[in-house]
PDB file of C-alpha atoms in Angstrom:
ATOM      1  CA  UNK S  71      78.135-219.334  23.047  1.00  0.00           C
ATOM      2  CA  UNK S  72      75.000-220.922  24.637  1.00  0.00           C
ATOM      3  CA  UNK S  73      74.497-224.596  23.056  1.00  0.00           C
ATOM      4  CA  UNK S  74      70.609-224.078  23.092  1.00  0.00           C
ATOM      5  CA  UNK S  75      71.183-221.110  20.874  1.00  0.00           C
ATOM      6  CA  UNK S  76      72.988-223.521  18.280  1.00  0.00           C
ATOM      7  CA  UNK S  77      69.837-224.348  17.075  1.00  0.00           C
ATOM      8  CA  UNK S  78      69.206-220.920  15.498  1.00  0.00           C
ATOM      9  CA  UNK S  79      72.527-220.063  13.910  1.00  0.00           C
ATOM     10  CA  UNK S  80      71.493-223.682  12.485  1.00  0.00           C
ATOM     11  CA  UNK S  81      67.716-222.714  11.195  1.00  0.00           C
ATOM     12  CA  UNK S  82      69.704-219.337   9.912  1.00  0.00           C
ATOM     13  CA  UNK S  83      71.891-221.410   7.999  1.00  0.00           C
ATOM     14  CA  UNK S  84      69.477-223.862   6.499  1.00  0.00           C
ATOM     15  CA  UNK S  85      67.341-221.066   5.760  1.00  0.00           C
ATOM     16  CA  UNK S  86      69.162-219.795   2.888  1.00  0.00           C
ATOM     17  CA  UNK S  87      68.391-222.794   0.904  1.00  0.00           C
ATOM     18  CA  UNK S  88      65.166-221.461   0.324  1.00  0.00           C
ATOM     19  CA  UNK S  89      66.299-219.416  -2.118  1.00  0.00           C
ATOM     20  CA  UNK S  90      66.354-220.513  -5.605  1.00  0.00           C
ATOM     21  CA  UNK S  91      64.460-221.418  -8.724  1.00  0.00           C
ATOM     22  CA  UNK S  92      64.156-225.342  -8.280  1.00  0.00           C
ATOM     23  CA  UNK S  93      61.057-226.539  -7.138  1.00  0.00           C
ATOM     24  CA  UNK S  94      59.418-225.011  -3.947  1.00  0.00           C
ATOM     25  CA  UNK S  95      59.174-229.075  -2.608  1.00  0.00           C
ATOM     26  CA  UNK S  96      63.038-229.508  -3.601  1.00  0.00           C
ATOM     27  CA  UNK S  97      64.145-226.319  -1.599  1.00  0.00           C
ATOM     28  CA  UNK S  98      62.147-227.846   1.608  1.00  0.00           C
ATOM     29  CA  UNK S  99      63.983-230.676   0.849  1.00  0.00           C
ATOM     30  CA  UNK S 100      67.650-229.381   1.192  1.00  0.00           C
ATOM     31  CA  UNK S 101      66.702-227.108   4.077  1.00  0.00           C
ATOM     32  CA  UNK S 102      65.616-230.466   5.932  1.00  0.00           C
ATOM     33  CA  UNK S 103      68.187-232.321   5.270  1.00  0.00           C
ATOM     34  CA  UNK S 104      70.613-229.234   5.950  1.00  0.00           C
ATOM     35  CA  UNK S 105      69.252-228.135   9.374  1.00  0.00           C
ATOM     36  CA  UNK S 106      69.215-232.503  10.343  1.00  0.00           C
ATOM     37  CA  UNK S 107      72.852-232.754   8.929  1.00  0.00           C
ATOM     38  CA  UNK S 108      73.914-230.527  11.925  1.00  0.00           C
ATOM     39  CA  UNK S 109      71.378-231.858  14.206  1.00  0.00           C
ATOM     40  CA  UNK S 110      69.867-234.751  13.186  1.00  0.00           C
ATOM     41  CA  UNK S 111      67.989-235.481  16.078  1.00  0.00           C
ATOM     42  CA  UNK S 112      66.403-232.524  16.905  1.00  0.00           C
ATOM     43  CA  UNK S 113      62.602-233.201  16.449  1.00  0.00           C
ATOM     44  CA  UNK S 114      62.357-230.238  14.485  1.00  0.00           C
ATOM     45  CA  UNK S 115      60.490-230.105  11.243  1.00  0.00           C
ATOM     46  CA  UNK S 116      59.535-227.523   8.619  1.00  0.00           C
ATOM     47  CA  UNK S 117      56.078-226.768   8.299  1.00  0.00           C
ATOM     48  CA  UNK S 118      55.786-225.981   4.993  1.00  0.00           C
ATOM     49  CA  UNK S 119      52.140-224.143   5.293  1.00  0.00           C
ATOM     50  CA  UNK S 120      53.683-221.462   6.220  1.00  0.00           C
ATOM     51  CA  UNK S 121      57.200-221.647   4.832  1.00  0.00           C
ATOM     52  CA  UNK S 122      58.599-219.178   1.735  1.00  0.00           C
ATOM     53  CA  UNK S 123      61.534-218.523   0.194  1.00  0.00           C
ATOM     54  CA  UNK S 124      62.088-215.510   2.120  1.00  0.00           C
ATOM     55  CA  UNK S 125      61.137-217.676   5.797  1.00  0.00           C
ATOM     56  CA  UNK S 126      61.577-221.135   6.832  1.00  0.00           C
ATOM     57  CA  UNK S 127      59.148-222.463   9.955  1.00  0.00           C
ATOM     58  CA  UNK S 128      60.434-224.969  12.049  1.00  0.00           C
ATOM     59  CA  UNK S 129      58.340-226.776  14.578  1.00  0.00           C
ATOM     60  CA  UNK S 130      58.902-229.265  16.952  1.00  0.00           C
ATOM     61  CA  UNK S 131      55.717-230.734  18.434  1.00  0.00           C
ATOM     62  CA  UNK S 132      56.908-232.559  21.055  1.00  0.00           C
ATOM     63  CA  UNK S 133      58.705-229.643  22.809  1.00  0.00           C
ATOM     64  CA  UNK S 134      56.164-227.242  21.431  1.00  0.00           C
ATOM     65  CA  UNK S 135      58.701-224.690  20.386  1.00  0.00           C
ATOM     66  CA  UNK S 136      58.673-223.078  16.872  1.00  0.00           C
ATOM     67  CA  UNK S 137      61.441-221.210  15.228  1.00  0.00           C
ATOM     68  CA  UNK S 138      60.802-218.865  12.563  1.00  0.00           C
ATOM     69  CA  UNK S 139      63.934-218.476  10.841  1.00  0.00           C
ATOM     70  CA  UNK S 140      64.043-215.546   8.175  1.00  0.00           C
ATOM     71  CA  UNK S 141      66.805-215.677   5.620  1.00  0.00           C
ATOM     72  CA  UNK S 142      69.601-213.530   4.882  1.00  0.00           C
ATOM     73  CA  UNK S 143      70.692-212.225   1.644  1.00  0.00           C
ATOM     74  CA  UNK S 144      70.609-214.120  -1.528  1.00  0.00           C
ATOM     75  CA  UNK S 145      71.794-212.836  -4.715  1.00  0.00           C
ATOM     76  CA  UNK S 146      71.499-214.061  -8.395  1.00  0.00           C
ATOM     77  CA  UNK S 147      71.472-212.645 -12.032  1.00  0.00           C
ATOM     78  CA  UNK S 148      67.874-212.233 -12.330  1.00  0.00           C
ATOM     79  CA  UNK S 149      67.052-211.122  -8.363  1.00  0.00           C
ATOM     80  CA  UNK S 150      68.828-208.502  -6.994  1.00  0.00           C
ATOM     81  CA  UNK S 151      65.558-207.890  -4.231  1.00  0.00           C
ATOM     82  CA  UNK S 152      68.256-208.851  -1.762  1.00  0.00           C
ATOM     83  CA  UNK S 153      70.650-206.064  -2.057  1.00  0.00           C
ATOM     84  CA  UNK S 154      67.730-203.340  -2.295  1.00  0.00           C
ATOM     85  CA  UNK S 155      66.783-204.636   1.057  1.00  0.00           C
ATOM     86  CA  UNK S 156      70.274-204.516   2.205  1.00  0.00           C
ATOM     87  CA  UNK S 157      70.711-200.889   1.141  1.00  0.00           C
ATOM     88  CA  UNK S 158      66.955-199.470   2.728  1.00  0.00           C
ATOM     89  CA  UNK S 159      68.958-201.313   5.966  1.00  0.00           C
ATOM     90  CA  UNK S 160      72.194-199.329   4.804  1.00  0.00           C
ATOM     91  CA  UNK S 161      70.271-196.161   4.505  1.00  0.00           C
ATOM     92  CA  UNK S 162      67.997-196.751   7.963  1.00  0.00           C
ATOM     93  CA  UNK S 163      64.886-196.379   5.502  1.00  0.00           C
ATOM     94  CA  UNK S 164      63.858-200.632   6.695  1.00  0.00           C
ATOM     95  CA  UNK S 165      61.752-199.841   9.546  1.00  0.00           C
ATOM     96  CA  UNK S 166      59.035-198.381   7.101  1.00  0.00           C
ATOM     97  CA  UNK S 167      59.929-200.238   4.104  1.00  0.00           C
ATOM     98  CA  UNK S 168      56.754-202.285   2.475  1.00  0.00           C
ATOM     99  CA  UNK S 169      58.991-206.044   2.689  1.00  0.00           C
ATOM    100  CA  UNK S 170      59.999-205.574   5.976  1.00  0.00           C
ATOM    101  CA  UNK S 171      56.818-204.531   7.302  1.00  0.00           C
ATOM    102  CA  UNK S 172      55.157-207.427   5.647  1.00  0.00           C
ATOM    103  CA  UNK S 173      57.683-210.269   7.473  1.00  0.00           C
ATOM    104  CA  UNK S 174      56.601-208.399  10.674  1.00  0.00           C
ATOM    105  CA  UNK S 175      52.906-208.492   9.628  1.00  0.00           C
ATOM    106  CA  UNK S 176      53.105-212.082   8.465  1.00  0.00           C
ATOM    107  CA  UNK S 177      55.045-213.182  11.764  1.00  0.00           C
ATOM    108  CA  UNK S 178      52.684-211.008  13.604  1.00  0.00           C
ATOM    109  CA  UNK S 179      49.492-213.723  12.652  1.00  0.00           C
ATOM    110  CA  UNK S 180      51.563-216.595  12.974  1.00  0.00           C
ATOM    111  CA  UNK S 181      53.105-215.624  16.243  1.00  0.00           C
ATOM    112  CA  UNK S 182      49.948-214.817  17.848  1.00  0.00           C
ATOM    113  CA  UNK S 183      48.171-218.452  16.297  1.00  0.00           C
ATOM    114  CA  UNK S 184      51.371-220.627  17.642  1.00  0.00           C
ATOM    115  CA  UNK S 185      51.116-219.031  21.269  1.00  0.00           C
ATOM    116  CA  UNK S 186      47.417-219.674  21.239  1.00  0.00           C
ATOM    117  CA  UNK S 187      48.235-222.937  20.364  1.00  0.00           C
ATOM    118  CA  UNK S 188      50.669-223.622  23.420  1.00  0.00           C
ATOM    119  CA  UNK S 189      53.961-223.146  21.449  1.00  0.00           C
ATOM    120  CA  UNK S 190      57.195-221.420  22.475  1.00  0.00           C
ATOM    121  CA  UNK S 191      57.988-218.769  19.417  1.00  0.00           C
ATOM    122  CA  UNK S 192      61.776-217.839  18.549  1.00  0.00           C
ATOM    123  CA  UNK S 193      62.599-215.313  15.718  1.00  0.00           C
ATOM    124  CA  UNK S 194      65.968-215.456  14.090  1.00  0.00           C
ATOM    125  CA  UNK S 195      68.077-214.568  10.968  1.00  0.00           C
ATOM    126  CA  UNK S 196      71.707-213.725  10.233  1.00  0.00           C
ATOM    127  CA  UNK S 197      72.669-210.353   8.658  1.00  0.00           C
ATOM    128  CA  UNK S 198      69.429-209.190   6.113  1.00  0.00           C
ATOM    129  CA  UNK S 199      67.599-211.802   8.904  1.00  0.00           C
ATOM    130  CA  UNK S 200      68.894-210.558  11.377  1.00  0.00           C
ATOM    131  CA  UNK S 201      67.811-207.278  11.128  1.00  0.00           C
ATOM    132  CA  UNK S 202      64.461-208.559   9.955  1.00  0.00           C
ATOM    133  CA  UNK S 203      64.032-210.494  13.158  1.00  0.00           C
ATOM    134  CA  UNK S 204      65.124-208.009  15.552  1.00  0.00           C
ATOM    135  CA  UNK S 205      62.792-205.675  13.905  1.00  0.00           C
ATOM    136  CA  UNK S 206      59.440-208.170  14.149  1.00  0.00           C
ATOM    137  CA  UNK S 207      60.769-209.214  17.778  1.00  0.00           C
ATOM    138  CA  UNK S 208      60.559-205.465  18.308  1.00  0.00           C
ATOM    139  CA  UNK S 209      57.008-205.031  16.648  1.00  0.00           C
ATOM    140  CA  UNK S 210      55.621-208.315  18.308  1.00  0.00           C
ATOM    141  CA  UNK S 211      57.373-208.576  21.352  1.00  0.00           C
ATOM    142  CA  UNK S 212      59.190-212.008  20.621  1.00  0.00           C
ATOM    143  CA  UNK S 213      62.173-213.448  21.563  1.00  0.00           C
ATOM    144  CA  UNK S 214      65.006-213.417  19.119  1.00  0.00           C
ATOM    145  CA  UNK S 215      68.325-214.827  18.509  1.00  0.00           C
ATOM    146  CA  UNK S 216      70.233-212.948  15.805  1.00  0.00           C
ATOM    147  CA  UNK S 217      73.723-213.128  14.146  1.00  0.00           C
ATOM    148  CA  UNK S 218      75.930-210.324  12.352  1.00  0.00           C
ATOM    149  CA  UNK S 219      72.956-208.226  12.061  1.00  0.00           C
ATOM    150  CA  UNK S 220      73.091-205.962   9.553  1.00  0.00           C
ATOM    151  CA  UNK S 221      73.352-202.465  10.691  1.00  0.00           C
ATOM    152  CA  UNK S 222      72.256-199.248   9.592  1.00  0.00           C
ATOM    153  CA  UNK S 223      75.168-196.714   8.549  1.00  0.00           C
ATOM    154  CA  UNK S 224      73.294-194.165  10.777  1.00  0.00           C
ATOM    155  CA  UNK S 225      72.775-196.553  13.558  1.00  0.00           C
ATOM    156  CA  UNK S 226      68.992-197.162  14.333  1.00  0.00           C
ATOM    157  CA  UNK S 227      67.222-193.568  15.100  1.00  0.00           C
ATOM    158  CA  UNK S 228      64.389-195.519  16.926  1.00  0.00           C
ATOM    159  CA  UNK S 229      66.937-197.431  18.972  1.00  0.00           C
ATOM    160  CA  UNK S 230      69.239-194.202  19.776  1.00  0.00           C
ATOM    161  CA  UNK S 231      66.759-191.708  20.616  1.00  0.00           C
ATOM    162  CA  UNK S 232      63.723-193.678  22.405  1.00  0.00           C
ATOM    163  CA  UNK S 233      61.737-193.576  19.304  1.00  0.00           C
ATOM    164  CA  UNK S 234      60.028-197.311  19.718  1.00  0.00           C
ATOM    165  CA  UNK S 235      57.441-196.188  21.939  1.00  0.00           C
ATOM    166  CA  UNK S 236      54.687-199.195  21.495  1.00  0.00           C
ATOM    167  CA  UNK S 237      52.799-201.425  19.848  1.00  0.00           C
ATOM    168  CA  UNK S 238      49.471-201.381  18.000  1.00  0.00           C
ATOM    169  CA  UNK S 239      46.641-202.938  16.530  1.00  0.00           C
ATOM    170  CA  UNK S 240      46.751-201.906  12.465  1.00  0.00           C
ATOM    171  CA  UNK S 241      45.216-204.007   9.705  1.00  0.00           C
ATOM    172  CA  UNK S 242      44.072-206.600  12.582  1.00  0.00           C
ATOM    173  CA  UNK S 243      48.330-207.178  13.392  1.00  0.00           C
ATOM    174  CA  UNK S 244      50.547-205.586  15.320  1.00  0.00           C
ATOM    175  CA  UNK S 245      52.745-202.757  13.680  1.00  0.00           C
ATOM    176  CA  UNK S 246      55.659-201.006  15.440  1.00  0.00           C
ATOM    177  CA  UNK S 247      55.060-197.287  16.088  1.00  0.00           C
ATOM    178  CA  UNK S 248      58.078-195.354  15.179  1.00  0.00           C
ATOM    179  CA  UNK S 249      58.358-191.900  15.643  1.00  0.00           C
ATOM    180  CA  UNK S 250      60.345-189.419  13.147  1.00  0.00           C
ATOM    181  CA  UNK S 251      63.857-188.535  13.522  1.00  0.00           C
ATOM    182  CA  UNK S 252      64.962-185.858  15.832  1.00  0.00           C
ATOM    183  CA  UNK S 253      61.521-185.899  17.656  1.00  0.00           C
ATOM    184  CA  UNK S 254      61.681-185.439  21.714  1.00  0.00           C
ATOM    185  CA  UNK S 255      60.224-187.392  23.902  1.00  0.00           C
ATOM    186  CA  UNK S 256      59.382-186.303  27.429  1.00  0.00           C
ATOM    187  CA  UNK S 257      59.322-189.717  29.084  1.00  0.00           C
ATOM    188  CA  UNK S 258      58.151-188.683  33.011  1.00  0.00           C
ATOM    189  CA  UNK S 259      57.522-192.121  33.423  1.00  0.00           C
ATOM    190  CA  UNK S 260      60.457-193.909  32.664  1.00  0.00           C
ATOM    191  CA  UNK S 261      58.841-195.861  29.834  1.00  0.00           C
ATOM    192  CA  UNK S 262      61.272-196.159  27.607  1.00  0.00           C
ATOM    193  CA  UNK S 263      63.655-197.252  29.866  1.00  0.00           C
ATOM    194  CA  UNK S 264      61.399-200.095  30.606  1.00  0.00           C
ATOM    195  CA  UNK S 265      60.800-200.707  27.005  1.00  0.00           C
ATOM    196  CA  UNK S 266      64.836-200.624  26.205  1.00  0.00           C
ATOM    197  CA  UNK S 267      65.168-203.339  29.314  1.00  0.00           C
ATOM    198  CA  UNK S 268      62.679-205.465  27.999  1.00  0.00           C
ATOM    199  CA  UNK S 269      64.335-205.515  24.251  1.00  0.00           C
ATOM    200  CA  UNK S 270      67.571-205.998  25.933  1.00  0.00           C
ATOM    201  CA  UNK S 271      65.865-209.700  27.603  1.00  0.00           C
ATOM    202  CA  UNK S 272      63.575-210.178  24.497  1.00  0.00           C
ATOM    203  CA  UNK S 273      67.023-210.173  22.275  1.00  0.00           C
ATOM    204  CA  UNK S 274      70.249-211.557  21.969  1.00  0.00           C
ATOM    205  CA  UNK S 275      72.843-211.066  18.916  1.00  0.00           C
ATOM    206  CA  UNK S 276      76.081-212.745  18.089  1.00  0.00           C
ATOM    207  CA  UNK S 277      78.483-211.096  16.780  1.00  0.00           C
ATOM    208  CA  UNK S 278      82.190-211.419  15.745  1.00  0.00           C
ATOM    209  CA  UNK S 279      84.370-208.539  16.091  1.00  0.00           C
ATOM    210  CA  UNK S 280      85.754-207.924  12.905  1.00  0.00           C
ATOM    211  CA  UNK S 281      82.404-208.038  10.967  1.00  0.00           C
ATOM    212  CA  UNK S 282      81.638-204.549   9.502  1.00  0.00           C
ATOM    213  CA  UNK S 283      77.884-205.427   8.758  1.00  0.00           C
ATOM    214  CA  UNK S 284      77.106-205.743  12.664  1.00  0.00           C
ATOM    215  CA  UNK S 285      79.216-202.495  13.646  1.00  0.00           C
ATOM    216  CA  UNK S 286      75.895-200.593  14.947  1.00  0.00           C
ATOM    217  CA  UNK S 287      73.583-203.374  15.466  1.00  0.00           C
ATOM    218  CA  UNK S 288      76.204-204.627  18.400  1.00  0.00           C
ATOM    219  CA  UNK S 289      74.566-200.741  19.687  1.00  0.00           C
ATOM    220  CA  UNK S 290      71.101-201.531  19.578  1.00  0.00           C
ATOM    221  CA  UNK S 291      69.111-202.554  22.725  1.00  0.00           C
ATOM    222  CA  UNK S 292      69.756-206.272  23.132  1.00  0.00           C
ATOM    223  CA  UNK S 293      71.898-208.756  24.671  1.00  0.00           C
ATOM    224  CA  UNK S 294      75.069-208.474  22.631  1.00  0.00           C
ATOM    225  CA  UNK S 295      77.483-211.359  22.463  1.00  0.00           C
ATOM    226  CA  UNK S 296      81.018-211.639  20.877  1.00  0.00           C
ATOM    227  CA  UNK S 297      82.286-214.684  19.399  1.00  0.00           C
ATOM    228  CA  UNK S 298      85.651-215.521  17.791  1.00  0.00           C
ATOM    229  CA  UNK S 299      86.186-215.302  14.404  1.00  0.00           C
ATOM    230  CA  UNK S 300      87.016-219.224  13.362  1.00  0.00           C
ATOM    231  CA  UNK S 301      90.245-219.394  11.784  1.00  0.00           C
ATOM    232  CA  UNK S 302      90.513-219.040   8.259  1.00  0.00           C
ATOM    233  CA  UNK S 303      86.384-218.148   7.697  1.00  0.00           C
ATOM    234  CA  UNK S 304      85.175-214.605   6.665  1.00  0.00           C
ATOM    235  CA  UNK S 305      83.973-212.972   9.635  1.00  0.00           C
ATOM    236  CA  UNK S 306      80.238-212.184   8.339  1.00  0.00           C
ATOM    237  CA  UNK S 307      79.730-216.077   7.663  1.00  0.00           C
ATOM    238  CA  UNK S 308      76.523-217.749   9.500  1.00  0.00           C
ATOM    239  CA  UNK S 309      79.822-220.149  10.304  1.00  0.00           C
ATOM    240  CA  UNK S 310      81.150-218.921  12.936  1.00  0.00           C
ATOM    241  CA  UNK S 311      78.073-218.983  15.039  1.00  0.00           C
ATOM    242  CA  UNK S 312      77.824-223.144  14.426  1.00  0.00           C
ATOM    243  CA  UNK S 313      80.087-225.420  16.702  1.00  0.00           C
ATOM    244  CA  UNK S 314      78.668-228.928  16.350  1.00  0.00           C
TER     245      UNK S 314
END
């Protein structure tokens, strides 16, 4: 695995400790002193503007690079939101789903703010995240780093057929343009093949073999990367991608 991309399967991690009922300042906390406890001398710090429970920001200033680390599913009693966004994933239905289109949205304006403000912008996630941040590097033409990504049971109709044609101006952010099902596209001029190439640079996801969640993601249009399953860990765990 590359060692720069350690830094992301550590944001992913950190990232879930967003979730929770505690106080918003408490979370921020933990998911500080998580992502330093694995890399305590990074220079990276949340910025907590534009941090939610659903996305943790981290920016270093003196590199200039941002990551924008979405988090992957979290379940409890009272919030099942998690598992209904795992199943429109399940079921393929993500790409026009209201949440999902709102992370891309929401990176969408950030994004486009942080370049114009010098800084170097990686999207990442692991499983739920990970499909969320392949799907906004898709939309807004980002680079990602993405573990176990979940994976539709249909595989990715947009992926598999051409579908993702471009990008577009809608509501004043960008919006992927995804076209139905089963429709043809007559591509003289090898645009899509361009398009697939540039996904493949713009992404890379981690996977471990025996993960079921990432069986079609490990399909889609990116740099795909096997890792060993550690000994004695589940083979979906954000763990295995973490070596320091």
């Amino acid at each position: 695995m590359d060692e720069d991309d350690q830094k992301f399967a550590i944001a992913s991690k950190a990232s879930y400790q967003m979730f929770g009922k505690e106080p918003r300042e408490e979370r921020i906390t933990r998911t500080q002193a998580m992502f330093d406890s694995f890399s305590p001398n990074s220079g990276y710090k949340i910025d907590e503007s534009l941090t939610n429970s659903r996305r943790t920001v981290f920016k270093n200033d003196d590199s200039k690079d941002v990551i924008i680390a979405h988090r992957g599913t979290k379940v409890s009693k009272n919030d099942l939101k998690d598992i209904k966004a795992d199943a429109k994933i399940f079921f393929n239905k993500h790409e026009d789903s209201k949440r999902f289109q709102k992370a891309v949205d929401k990176d969408a304006i950030d994004i486009k703010q942080f370049k114009k403000d010098g800084y170097n912008v990686t999207l990442t996630g692991h499983s739920l995240a990970g499909a969320t941040a392949m799907l906004s590097s898709r939309a807004n033409r980002t680079k990602a780093v993405v573990y176990n990504a979940g994976g539709s049971a249909y595989g990715d109709a947009g992926f598999d057929a051409g579908k993702l044609l471009s990008n577009s101006t809608i509501g004043g952010v960008l919006g992927a343009i995804i076209l139905p099902s089963g429709f043809q596209v007559k591509d003289k001029l090898g645009m899509l093949n361009k398009l697939e190439k540039k996904q493949k640079k713009n992404i890379k996801h981690y996977y471990t073999t025996s993960d079921p969640v990432s069986l079609t993601s490990r399909k889609l249009p990116a740099k795909q990367i096997r890792i060993n399953r550690k000994k004695g860990l589940d083979p979906h765990t954000i763990d295995n991608f973490i070596f320091v």
